[in-house]
mmCIF file of C-alpha atoms in Angstrom:
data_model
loop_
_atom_site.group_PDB
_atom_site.id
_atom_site.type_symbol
_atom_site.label_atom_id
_atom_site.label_comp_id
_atom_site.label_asym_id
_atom_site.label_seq_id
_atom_site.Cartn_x
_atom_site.Cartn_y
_atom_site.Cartn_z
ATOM 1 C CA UNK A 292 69.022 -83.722 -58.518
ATOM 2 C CA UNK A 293 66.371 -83.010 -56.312
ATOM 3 C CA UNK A 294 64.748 -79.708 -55.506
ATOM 4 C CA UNK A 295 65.807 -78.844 -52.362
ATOM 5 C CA UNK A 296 69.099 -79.747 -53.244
ATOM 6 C CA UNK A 297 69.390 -77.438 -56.153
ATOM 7 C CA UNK A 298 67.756 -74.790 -54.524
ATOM 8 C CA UNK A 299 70.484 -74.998 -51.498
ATOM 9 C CA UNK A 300 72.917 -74.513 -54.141
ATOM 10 C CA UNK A 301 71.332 -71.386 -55.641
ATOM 11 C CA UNK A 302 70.850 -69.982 -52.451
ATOM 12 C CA UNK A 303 74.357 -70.859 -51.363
ATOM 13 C CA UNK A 304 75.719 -69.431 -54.971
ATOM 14 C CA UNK A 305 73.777 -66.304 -54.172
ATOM 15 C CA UNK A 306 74.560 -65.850 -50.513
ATOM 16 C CA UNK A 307 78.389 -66.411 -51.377
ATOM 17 C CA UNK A 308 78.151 -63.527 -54.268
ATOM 18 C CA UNK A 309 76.581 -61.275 -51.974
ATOM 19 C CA UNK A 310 79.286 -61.977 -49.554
ATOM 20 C CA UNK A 311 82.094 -61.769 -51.784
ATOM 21 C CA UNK A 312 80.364 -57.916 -53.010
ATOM 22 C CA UNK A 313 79.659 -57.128 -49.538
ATOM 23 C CA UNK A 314 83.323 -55.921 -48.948
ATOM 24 C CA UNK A 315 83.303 -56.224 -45.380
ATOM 25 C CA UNK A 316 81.672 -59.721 -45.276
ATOM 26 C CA UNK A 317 84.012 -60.626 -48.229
ATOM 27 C CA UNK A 318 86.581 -63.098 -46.229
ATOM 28 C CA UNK A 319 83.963 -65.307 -45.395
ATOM 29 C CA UNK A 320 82.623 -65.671 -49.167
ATOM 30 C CA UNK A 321 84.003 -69.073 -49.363
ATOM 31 C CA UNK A 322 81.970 -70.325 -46.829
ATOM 32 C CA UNK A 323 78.577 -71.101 -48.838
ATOM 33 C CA UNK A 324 80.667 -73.243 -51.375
ATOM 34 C CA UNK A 325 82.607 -75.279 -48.475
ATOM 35 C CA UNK A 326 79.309 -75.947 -47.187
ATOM 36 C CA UNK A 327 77.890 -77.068 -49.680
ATOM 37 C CA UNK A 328 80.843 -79.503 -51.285
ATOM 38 C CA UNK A 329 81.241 -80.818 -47.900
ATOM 39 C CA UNK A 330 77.740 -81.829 -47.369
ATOM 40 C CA UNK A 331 76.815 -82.564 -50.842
ATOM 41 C CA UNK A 332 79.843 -83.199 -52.581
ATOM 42 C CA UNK A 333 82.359 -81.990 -54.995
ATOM 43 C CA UNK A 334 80.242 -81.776 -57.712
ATOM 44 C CA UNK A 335 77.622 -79.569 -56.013
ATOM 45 C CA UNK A 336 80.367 -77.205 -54.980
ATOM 46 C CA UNK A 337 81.206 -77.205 -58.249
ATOM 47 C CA UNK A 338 77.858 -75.860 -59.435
ATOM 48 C CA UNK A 339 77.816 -73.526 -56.517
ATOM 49 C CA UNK A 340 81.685 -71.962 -57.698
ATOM 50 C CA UNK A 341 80.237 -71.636 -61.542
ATOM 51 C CA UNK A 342 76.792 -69.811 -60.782
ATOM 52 C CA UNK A 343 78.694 -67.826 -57.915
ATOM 53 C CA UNK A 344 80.553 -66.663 -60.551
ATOM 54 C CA UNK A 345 78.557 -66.300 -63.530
ATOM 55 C CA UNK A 346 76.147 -63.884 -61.628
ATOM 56 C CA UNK A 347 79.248 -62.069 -60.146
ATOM 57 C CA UNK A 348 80.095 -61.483 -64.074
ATOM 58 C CA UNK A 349 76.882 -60.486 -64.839
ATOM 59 C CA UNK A 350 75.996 -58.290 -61.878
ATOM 60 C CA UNK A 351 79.384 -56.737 -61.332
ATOM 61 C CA UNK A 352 82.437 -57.050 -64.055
ATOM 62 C CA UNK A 353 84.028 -60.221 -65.542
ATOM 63 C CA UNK A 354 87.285 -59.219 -64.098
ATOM 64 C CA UNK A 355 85.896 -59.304 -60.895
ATOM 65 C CA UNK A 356 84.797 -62.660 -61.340
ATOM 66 C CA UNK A 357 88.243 -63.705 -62.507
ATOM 67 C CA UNK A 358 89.365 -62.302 -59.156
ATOM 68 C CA UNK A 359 86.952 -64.399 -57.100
ATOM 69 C CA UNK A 360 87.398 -67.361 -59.165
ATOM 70 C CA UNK A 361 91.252 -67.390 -58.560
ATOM 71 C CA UNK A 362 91.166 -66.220 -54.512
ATOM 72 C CA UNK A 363 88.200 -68.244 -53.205
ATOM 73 C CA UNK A 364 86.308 -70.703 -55.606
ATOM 74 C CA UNK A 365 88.727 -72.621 -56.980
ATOM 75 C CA UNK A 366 90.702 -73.359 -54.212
ATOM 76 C CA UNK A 367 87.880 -73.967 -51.808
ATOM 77 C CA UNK A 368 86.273 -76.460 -54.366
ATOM 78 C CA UNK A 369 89.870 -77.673 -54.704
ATOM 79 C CA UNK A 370 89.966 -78.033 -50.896
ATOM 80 C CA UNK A 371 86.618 -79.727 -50.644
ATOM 81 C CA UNK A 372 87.513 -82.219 -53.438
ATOM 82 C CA UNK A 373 91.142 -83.885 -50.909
ATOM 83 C CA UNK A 374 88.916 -83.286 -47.706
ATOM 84 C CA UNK A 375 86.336 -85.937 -48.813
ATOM 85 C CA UNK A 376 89.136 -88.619 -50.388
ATOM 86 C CA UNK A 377 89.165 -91.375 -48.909
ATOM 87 C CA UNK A 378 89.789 -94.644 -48.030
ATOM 88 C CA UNK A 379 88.839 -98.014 -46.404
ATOM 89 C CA UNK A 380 91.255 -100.083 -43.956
ATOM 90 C CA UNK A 381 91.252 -103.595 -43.567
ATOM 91 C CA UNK A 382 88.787 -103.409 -41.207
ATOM 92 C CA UNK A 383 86.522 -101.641 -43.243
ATOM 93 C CA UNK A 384 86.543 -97.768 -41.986
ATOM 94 C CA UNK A 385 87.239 -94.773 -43.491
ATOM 95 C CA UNK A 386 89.784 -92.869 -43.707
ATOM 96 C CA UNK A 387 89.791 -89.654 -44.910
ATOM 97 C CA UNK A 388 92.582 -86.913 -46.303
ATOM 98 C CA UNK A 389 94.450 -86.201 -42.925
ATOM 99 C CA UNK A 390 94.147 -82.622 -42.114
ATOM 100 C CA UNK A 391 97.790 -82.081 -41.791
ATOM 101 C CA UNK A 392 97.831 -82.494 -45.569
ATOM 102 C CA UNK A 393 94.987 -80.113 -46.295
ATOM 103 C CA UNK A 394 97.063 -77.310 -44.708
ATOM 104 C CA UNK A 395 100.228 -77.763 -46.550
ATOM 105 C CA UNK A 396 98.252 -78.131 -49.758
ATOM 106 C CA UNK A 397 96.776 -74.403 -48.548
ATOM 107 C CA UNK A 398 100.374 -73.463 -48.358
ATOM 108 C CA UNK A 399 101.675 -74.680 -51.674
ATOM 109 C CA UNK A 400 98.827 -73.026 -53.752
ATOM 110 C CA UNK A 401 99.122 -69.794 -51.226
ATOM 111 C CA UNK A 402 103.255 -69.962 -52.317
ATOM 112 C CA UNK A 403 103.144 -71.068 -55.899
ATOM 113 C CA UNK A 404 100.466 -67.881 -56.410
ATOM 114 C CA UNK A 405 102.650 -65.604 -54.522
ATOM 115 C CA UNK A 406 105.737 -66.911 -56.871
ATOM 116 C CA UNK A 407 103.569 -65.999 -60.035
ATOM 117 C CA UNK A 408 102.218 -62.797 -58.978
ATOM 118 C CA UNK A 409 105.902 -61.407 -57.794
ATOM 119 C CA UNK A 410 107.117 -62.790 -60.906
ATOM 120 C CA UNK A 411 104.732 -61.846 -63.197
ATOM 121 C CA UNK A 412 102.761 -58.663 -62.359
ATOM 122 C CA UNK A 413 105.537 -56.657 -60.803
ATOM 123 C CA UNK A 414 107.358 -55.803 -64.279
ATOM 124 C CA UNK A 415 110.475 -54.255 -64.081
ATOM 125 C CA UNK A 416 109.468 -52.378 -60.780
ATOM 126 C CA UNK A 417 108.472 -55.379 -58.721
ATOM 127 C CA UNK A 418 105.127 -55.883 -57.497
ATOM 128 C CA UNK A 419 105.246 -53.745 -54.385
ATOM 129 C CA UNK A 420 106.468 -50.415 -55.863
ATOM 130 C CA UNK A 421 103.682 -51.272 -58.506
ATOM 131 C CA UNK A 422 100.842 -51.686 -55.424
ATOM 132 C CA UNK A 423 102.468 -48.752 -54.260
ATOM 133 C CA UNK A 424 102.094 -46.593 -57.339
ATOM 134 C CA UNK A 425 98.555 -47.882 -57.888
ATOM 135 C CA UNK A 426 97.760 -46.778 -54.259
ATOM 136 C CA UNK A 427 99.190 -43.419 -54.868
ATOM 137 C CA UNK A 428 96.537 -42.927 -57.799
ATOM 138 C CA UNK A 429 93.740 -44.031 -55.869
ATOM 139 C CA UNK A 430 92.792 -40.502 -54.263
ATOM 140 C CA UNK A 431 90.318 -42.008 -51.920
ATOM 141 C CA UNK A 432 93.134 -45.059 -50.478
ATOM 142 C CA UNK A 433 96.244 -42.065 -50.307
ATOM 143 C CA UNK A 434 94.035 -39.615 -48.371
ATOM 144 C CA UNK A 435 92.898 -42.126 -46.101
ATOM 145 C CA UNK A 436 96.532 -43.890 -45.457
ATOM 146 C CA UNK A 437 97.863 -40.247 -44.876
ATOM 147 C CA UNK A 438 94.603 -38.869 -42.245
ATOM 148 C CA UNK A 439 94.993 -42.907 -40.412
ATOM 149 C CA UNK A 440 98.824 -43.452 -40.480
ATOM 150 C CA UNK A 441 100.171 -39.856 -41.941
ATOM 151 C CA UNK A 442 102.205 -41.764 -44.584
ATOM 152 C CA UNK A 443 103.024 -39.143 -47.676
ATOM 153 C CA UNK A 444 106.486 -39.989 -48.703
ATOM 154 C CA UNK A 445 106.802 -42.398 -51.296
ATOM 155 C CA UNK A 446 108.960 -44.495 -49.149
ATOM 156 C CA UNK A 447 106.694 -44.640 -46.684
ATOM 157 C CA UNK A 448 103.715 -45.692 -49.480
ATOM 158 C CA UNK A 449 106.095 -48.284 -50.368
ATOM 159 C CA UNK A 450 106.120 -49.557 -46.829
ATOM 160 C CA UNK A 451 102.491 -49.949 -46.739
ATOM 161 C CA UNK A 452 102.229 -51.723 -49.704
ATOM 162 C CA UNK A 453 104.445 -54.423 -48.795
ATOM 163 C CA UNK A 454 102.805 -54.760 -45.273
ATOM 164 C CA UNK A 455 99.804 -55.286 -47.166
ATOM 165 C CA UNK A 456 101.264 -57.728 -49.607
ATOM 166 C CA UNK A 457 102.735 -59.747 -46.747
ATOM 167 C CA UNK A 458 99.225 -59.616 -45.135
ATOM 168 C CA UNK A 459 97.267 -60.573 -48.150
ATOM 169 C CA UNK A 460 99.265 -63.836 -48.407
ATOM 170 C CA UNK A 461 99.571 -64.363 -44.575
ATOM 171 C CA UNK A 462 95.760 -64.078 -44.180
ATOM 172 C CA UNK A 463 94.545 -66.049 -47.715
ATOM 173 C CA UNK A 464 95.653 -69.419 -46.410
ATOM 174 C CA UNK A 465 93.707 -68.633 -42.763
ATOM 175 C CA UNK A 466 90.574 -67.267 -45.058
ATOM 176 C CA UNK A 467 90.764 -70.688 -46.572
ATOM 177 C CA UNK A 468 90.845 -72.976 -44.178
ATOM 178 C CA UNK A 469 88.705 -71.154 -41.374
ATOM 179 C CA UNK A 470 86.114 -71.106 -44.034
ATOM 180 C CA UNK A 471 86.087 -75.007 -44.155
ATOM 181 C CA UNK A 472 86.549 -75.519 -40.406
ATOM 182 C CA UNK A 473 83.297 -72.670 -39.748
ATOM 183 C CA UNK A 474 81.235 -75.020 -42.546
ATOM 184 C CA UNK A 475 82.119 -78.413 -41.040
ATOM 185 C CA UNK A 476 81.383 -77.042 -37.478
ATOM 186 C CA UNK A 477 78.093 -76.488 -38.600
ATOM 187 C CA UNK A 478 77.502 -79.272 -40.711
ATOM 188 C CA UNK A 479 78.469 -81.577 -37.622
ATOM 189 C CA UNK A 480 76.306 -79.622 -35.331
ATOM 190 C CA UNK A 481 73.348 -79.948 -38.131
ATOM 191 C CA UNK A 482 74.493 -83.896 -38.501
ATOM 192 C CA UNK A 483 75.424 -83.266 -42.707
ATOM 193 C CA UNK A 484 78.519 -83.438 -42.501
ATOM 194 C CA UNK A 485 80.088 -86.273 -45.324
ATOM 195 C CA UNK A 486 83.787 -86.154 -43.644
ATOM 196 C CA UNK A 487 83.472 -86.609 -40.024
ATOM 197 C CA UNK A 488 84.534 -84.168 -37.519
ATOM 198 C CA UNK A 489 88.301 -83.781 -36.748
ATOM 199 C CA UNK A 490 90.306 -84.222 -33.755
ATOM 200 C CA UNK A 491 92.725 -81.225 -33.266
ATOM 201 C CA UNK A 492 93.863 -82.266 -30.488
ATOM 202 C CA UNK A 493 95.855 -84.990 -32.319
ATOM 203 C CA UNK A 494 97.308 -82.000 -34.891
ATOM 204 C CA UNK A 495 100.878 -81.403 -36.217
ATOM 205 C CA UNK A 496 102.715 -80.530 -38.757
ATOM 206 C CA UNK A 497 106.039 -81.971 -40.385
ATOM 207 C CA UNK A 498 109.377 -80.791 -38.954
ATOM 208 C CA UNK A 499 110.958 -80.024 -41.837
ATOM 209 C CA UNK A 500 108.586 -77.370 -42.264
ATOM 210 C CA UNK A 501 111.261 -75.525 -39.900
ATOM 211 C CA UNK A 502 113.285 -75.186 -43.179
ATOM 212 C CA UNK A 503 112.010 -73.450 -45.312
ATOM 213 C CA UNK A 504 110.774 -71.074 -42.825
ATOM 214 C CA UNK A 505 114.059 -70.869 -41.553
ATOM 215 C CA UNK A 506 115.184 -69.707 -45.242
ATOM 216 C CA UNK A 507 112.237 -67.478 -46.214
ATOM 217 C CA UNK A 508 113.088 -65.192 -43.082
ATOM 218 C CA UNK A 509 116.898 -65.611 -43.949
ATOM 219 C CA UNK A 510 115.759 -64.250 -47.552
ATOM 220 C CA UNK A 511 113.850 -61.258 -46.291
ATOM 221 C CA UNK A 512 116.428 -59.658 -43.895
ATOM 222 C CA UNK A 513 119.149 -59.893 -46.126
ATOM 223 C CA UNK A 514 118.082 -59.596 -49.647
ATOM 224 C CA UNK A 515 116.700 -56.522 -50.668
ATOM 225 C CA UNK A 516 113.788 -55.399 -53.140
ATOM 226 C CA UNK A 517 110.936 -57.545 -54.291
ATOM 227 C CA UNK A 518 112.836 -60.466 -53.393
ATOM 228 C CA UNK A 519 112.673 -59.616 -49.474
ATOM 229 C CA UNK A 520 109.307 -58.597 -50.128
ATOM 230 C CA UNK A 521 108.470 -62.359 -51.669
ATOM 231 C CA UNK A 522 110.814 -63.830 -48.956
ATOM 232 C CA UNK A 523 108.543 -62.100 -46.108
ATOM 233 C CA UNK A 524 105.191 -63.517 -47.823
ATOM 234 C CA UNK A 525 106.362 -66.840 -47.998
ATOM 235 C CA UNK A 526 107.946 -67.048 -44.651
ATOM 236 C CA UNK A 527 104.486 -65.311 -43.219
ATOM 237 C CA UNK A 528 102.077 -67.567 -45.163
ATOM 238 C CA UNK A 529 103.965 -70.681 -43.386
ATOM 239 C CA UNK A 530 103.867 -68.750 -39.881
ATOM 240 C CA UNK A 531 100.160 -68.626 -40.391
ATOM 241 C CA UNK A 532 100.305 -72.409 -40.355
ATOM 242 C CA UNK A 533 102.122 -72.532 -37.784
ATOM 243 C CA UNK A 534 98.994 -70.230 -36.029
ATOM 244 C CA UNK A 535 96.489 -72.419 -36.712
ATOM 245 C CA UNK A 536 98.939 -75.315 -34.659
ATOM 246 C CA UNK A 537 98.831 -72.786 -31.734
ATOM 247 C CA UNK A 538 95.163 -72.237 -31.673
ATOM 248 C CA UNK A 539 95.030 -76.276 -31.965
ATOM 249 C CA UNK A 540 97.404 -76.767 -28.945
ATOM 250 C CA UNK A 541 95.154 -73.807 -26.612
ATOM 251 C CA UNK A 542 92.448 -76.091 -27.033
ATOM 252 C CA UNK A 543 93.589 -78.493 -26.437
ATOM 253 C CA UNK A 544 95.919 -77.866 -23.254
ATOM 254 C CA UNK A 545 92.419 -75.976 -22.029
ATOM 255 C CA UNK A 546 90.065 -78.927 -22.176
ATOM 256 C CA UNK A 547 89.961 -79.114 -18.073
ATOM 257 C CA UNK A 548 90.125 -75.580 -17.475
ATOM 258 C CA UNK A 549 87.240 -73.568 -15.684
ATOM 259 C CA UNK A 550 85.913 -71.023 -17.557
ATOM 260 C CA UNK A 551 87.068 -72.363 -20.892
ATOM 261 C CA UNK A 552 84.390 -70.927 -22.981
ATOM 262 C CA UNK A 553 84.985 -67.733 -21.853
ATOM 263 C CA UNK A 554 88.742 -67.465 -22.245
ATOM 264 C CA UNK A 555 89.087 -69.142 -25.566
ATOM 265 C CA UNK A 556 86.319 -66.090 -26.429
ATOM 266 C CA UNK A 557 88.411 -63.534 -24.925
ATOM 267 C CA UNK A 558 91.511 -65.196 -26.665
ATOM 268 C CA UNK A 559 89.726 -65.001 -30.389
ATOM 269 C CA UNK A 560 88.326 -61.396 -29.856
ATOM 270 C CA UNK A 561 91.865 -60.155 -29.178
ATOM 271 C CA UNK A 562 92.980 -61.799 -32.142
ATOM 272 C CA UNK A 563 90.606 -59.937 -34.283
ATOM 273 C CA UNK A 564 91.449 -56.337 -32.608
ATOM 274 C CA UNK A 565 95.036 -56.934 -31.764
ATOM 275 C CA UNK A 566 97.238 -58.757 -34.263
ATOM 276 C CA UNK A 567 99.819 -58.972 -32.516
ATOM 277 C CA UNK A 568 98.378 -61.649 -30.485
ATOM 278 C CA UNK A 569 99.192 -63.966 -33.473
ATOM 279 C CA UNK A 570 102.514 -64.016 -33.071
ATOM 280 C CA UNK A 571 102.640 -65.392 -29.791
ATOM 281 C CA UNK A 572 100.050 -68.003 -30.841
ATOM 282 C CA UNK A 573 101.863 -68.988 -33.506
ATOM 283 C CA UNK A 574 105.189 -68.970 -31.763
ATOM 284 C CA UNK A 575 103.523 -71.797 -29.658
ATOM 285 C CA UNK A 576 103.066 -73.349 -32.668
ATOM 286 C CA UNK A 577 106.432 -73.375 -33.915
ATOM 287 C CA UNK A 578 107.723 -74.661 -30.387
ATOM 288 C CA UNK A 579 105.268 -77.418 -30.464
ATOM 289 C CA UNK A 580 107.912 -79.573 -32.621
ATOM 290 C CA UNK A 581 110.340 -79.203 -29.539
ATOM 291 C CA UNK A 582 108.342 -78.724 -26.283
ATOM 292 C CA UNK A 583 105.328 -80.554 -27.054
ATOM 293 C CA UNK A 584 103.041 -78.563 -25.140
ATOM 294 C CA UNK A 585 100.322 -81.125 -25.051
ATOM 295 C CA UNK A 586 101.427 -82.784 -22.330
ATOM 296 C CA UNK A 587 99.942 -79.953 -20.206
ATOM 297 C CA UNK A 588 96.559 -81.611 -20.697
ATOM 298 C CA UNK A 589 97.629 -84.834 -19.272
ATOM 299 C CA UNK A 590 96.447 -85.071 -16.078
ATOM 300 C CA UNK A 591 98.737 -86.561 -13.065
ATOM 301 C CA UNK A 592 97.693 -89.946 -11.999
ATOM 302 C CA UNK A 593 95.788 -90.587 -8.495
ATOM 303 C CA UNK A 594 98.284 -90.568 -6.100
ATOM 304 C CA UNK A 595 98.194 -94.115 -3.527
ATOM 305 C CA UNK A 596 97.580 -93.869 0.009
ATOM 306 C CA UNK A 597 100.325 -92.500 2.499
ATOM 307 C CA UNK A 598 102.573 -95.356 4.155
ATOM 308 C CA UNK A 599 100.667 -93.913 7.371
ATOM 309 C CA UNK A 600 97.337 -94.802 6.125
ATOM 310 C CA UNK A 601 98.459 -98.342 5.804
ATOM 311 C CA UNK A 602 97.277 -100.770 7.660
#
């Protein structure tokens, strides 16, 4: 291995600790190891993942490393592993693990850990009156829930903690993947990229997707308990797909308009101050399937010369 290799992957181990203990810069701790497994390879992620956390062990707790292993190593070294399979056609190009299957293989680890967490750490109260309870004896998180949103009543407490369940596994998926879309932007841009770059323009996902989407929300507005609570997870983590589609289809439908830069700028900073601009992105996402909104980018053909022009 040679040196400036391995010392890319120390520096990438140590800048993705620092992010990941950095509690503010935490969501983008992935990014180090995507960028290094998709410009080196899997087995230099690899590396990356292991002293990432070995030195979050040693520096802060081995739980803590446990915790960052399971949320963001793993998986991203897991993602980087399918996004650089590949295959050559008869004609002798590449072809590499098709995006569309990247995202659903976000979704299925996103689901099958909300399925073991629900079912596991809840015990007999469920996991969200269990959050709940652990956020009423954290001092410092009740005090501040009650001064920002006045919440005191246990019910209320309960509320919170299952809006912040549902966001957790809405938002790990999005962590996931935007961390390997950010890295590959900049590989491309820096020309070390070992998957070339994507065409989102092209992007879609399955329709039976519809489905189980369709019975995760029918699950959280009638069942009750931790069962809603898992039904409103699941159905959210598969909305979030459906966001990045939306995002994917505003690009693309935008590619001819003036002052793109700008409004696609204006579009992503309301997205990080006002949520609720995700849910008519990703709205446009679920349409897609039946409207195809794409076609808005197709531009009309030259129309012929009047019959009065003729000669």
């Amino acid at each position: 291995m040679a040196n400036t290799q391995l010392l890319r992957i120390v520096f990438a181990a140590i800048g993705s600790f620092v992010l990941f203990a950095a509690l503010i810069f935490m969501p983008f701790a992935p990014l180090p190891i995507a960028a290094i497994g998709l410009s080196f390879g899997m087995g230099q992620a690899i590396i990356t993942a292991v002293l990432a956390a070995v030195m979050t062990a040693i520096i802060l707790s081995p739980p803590l490393a446990i915790f960052f292993a399971i949320t963001f190593l793993a998986p991203t070294v897991l993602l980087v592993r399918q996004a650089l399979l590949s295959r050559q056609d008869a004609e002798g190009r590449f072809i590499f693990y098709p995006l569309q299957q990247l995202i659903l293989l976000t979704l299925g680890m996103t689901g099958i850990v909300a399925v073991l967490l629900f079912f596991i750490s809840g015990g007999a109260e469920g996991l969200p009156q269990s959050f709940a309870n652990a956020i009423q004896q954290a001092p410092e998180v009740r005090e501040a829930l009650v001064q920002v949103y006045g919440i005191s009543s246990q019910e209320e407490m309960l509320w919170i903690a299952n809006a912040m369940l549902v966001s957790a596994f809405a938002s790990w998926p999005l962590l996931l993947l935007g961390n390997m879309q950010l890295a590959q932007a900049l590989l491309v841009r820096t020309k070390r990229n070992l998957r070339p770059q994507e065409n989102y323009d092209r992007l879609q996902l399955p329709i039976w997707l519809v489905a189980p989407l369709a019975v995760f929300m029918g699950g959280a507005a009638l069942l009750s308990g931790w069962p809603a609570s898992l039904s409103a997870a699941l159905a959210a983590m598969i909305m979030a797909a459906y966001f990045l589609l939306g995002l994917a289809i505003i690009h693309a439908i935008s590619r001819h308009w003036n002052g793109r830069g700008f409004l696609l700028a204006v579009l992503y900073f309301l997205i990080f101050v006002m949520a609720w601009v995700i849910i008519p992105v990703s709205l446009m996402g679920l349409l897609d399937t039946r409207f195809d909104f794409r076609k808005l980018n197709r531009r009309p053909d030259k129309p012929s010369d009047a019959e009065g022009d003729e000669e």
